Amino acid sequence: MLGGGFYSTRLSRDLRKSAGLVYSIGSRFDIGKSRGIYLVQYACDPQNVTKVQASVERELDAMRKSPVTDDELQRAKAMLLRRIPLAEASTGAIAQGLIARWDLELPLDEPTVAATRYISLSADDVRAAFVQWVRPQDLARVTLGPKPR
């Protein structure tokens, strides 16, 4: 919903295309057995860092408060479903996927299980997940480059 698909996601549309605050932006979840992080990465001029952070926090809060649109949901589902075969486009990638699933104690057919879940997700499911798992007030910022202004 938020990042990963150039102009088809909220962060790219709002912060890059509309506001021109970032050169690039993306987000992802890194989830392990006992904890996970939500990571937003972006490149911007130092004077825009604080503005971008505030915008990201507003978007996360919006995801917690109201359901996404049907159009956003369909785009996100399509992106997630397209990534499944691409993640297994080589023998090495297939092996890494199997090892990662074994290490996390997931079923080896987890991409198929995930695809079924993606298809069935509703806008309310997405909002509920953000309410349960994403805490915008607990974000930490790490800056590489000149001091933010």
Short mmCIF file of C-alpha atoms in Angstrom, two decimals:
data_model
loop_
_atom_site.label_atom_id
_atom_site.label_comp_id
_atom_site.label_asym_id
_atom_site.label_seq_id
_atom_site.Cartn_x
_atom_site.Cartn_y
_atom_site.Cartn_z
CA MET A 1 0.00 0.00 0.00
CA LEU A 2 2.67 2.47 0.99
CA GLY A 3 5.87 1.74 -0.90
CA GLY A 4 7.45 -0.49 -3.46
CA GLY A 5 5.64 0.16 -6.70
CA PHE A 6 6.88 3.54 -7.94
CA TYR A 7 3.85 5.80 -8.51
CA SER A 8 1.29 3.11 -7.70
CA THR A 9 1.83 3.43 -3.93
CA ARG A 10 0.92 6.19 -1.48
CA LEU A 11 4.41 7.23 -0.44
CA SER A 12 5.67 7.45 -4.03
CA ARG A 13 2.61 9.34 -5.22
CA ASP A 14 2.35 11.74 -2.29
CA LEU A 15 6.00 12.42 -1.48
CA ARG A 16 7.69 12.05 -4.87
CA LYS A 17 5.17 12.76 -7.60
CA SER A 18 2.91 15.31 -5.88
CA ALA A 19 5.12 17.05 -3.30
CA GLY A 20 8.55 16.53 -4.90
CA LEU A 21 10.13 15.97 -1.48
CA VAL A 22 12.07 12.78 -2.29
CA TYR A 23 14.14 11.41 -5.15
CA SER A 24 13.12 7.87 -4.27
CA ILE A 25 11.14 6.15 -1.54
CA GLY A 26 10.16 2.61 -0.64
CA SER A 27 9.08 0.58 2.34
CA ARG A 28 9.07 -3.01 3.48
CA PHE A 29 8.54 -5.27 6.43
CA ASP A 30 11.44 -7.42 7.67
CA ILE A 31 9.82 -10.06 9.82
CA GLY A 32 11.55 -12.77 11.80
CA LYS A 33 10.45 -15.42 14.31
CA SER A 34 10.11 -13.12 17.28
CA ARG A 35 10.10 -9.57 15.95
CA GLY A 36 9.82 -7.48 12.86
CA ILE A 37 10.55 -4.01 11.63
CA TYR A 38 8.85 -1.72 9.18
CA LEU A 39 11.46 0.10 7.16
CA VAL A 40 10.95 3.24 5.07
CA GLN A 41 13.94 4.24 2.97
CA TYR A 42 14.12 7.46 1.01
CA ALA A 43 16.56 9.86 -0.58
CA CYS A 44 15.96 13.58 -0.23
CA ASP A 45 17.64 16.93 0.31
CA PRO A 46 18.61 17.60 3.96
CA GLN A 47 15.99 20.34 4.33
CA ASN A 48 13.23 17.84 3.48
CA VAL A 49 14.07 15.08 5.99
CA THR A 50 11.78 16.35 8.75
CA LYS A 51 8.93 17.01 6.27
CA VAL A 52 9.25 13.52 4.82
CA GLN A 53 9.30 11.91 8.25
CA ALA A 54 6.15 13.80 9.26
CA SER A 55 4.43 12.77 6.02
CA VAL A 56 5.36 9.11 6.54
CA GLU A 57 3.96 9.23 10.08
CA ARG A 58 0.72 10.80 8.75
CA GLU A 59 0.39 8.07 6.10
CA LEU A 60 0.94 5.32 8.68
CA ASP A 61 -1.64 6.90 10.95
CA ALA A 62 -4.10 7.17 8.03
CA MET A 63 -3.63 3.45 7.33
CA ARG A 64 -4.63 2.77 10.94
CA LYS A 65 -7.70 5.03 10.86
CA SER A 66 -9.45 4.34 7.57
CA PRO A 67 -9.63 1.54 5.02
CA VAL A 68 -7.70 1.83 1.77
CA THR A 69 -9.60 2.34 -1.46
CA ASP A 70 -10.61 -0.61 -3.64
CA ASP A 71 -8.23 0.63 -6.34
CA GLU A 72 -5.27 0.77 -3.93
CA LEU A 73 -6.10 -2.67 -2.59
CA GLN A 74 -6.26 -4.22 -6.07
CA ARG A 75 -2.95 -2.60 -7.09
CA ALA A 76 -1.25 -3.83 -3.93
CA LYS A 77 -2.58 -7.35 -4.40
CA ALA A 78 -1.36 -7.41 -8.01
CA MET A 79 2.13 -6.23 -6.97
CA LEU A 80 2.37 -8.85 -4.22
CA LEU A 81 1.18 -11.64 -6.49
CA ARG A 82 3.64 -10.65 -9.25
CA ARG A 83 6.53 -10.79 -6.78
CA ILE A 84 5.96 -14.45 -5.92
CA PRO A 85 7.19 -16.01 -9.19
CA LEU A 86 9.87 -13.32 -9.57
CA ALA A 87 11.27 -14.26 -6.14
CA GLU A 88 11.88 -17.76 -7.47
CA ALA A 89 13.33 -16.86 -10.85
CA SER A 90 16.60 -18.75 -10.34
CA THR A 91 17.80 -21.94 -8.73
CA GLY A 92 19.68 -19.90 -6.10
CA ALA A 93 16.59 -17.83 -5.28
CA ILE A 94 14.49 -20.99 -4.93
CA ALA A 95 17.08 -22.48 -2.56
CA GLN A 96 17.32 -19.28 -0.51
CA GLY A 97 13.53 -19.14 -0.23
CA LEU A 98 13.30 -22.73 0.97
CA ILE A 99 16.08 -22.20 3.53
CA ALA A 100 14.48 -18.98 4.80
CA ARG A 101 11.09 -20.69 5.18
CA TRP A 102 12.66 -23.65 6.98
CA ASP A 103 14.57 -21.27 9.28
CA LEU A 104 11.36 -19.36 10.14
CA GLU A 105 9.46 -22.64 10.60
CA LEU A 106 7.05 -21.75 7.81
CA PRO A 107 5.52 -24.29 5.44
CA LEU A 108 7.70 -24.81 2.39
CA ASP A 109 4.75 -23.85 0.17
CA GLU A 110 4.36 -20.54 2.04
CA PRO A 111 4.33 -18.44 -1.18
CA THR A 112 1.21 -20.34 -2.29
CA VAL A 113 -0.34 -19.90 1.15
CA ALA A 114 0.53 -16.18 1.02
CA ALA A 115 -0.99 -15.79 -2.47
CA THR A 116 -4.26 -17.29 -1.24
CA ARG A 117 -4.25 -14.88 1.70
CA TYR A 118 -3.43 -11.87 -0.47
CA ILE A 119 -6.37 -12.61 -2.75
CA SER A 120 -8.79 -12.84 0.18
CA LEU A 121 -7.64 -9.65 1.97
CA SER A 122 -10.15 -6.86 2.45
CA ALA A 123 -9.53 -3.17 3.10
CA ASP A 124 -10.67 -3.72 6.70
CA ASP A 125 -8.10 -6.54 7.07
CA VAL A 126 -5.34 -4.15 5.99
CA ARG A 127 -6.49 -1.45 8.41
CA ALA A 128 -6.74 -3.97 11.26
CA ALA A 129 -3.20 -5.20 10.57
CA PHE A 130 -1.86 -1.65 10.71
CA VAL A 131 -3.72 -1.04 13.98
CA GLN A 132 -2.28 -4.21 15.50
CA TRP A 133 1.27 -4.18 14.19
CA VAL A 134 2.40 -0.70 13.13
CA ARG A 135 3.17 1.97 15.75
CA PRO A 136 3.96 5.30 14.06
CA GLN A 137 4.77 6.92 17.42
CA ASP A 138 7.65 4.45 17.91
CA LEU A 139 9.57 5.22 14.72
CA ALA A 140 13.32 5.74 14.84
CA ARG A 141 15.17 7.74 12.19
CA VAL A 142 18.62 6.91 10.91
CA THR A 143 20.18 9.48 8.59
CA LEU A 144 23.05 8.90 6.19
CA GLY A 145 24.49 12.10 4.76
CA PRO A 146 24.45 15.73 5.85
CA LYS A 147 22.67 16.67 9.06
CA PRO A 148 18.90 17.04 8.42
CA ARG A 149 17.61 20.62 8.42
#
